[in-house]
Amino acid sequence: MPQQEQQQDFDHGFQPGDHESQKAFIEFRIKQLHNRRFMLLEMQRFRKKDDGVSTAGELPCKDSDQLCELEKIRSELEQLLAKKEELERQRNASEPSANGGTLPFTLITALVGKCIK
């Protein structure tokens, strides 16, 4: 199953080269998980509707493979969102400031400029 292979790649430290490709991979995986979650919830809703079971209560994980998978999806989504936030923090820390220079360089330039005047 391709989804499992991608999960294994992510779990085993597969990471594309730069921040943008890592972020794109994470966003793609998040979309896959959201789609799978939606499909599982719809299947669950139709089955409960057919069985006449109320949708208010959920079956324990051991009684429903779909609920186990939903829990795994939720857990992976949390991990991916945390990784995405970490990548964004790292990118923001390594990106130049708005004026085109890094903060230390900008400060040094300002100090040197004052010394020259």
PDB file of C-alpha atoms in Angstrom, residues 3 9 13 26 28 31-32 37 52 55 60 75 101 112:
ATOM      1  CA  GLN A   3       0.300   5.163   1.996  1.00  0.00           C
ATOM      2  CA  ASP A   9       9.693   6.604   4.768  1.00  0.00           C
ATOM      3  CA  GLY A  13      13.876   9.707   8.583  1.00  0.00           C
ATOM      4  CA  ILE A  26       4.527  17.214   4.831  1.00  0.00           C
ATOM      5  CA  PHE A  28       1.075  16.450   0.717  1.00  0.00           C
ATOM      6  CA  LYS A  31      -3.761  16.136   2.571  1.00  0.00           C
ATOM      7  CA  GLN A  32      -3.552  12.356   2.090  1.00  0.00           C
ATOM      8  CA  ARG A  37      -9.869  10.272   7.467  1.00  0.00           C
ATOM      9  CA  GLY A  52     -29.318   1.391  12.866  1.00  0.00           C
ATOM     10  CA  THR A  55     -23.475   7.708  15.723  1.00  0.00           C
ATOM     11  CA  PRO A  60     -13.461   0.777  21.333  1.00  0.00           C
ATOM     12  CA  SER A  75      -1.501  10.779  15.772  1.00  0.00           C
ATOM     13  CA  GLY A 101      20.398  41.115   5.319  1.00  0.00           C
ATOM     14  CA  VAL A 112      30.174  50.405  11.114  1.00  0.00           C
TER      15      VAL A 112
END
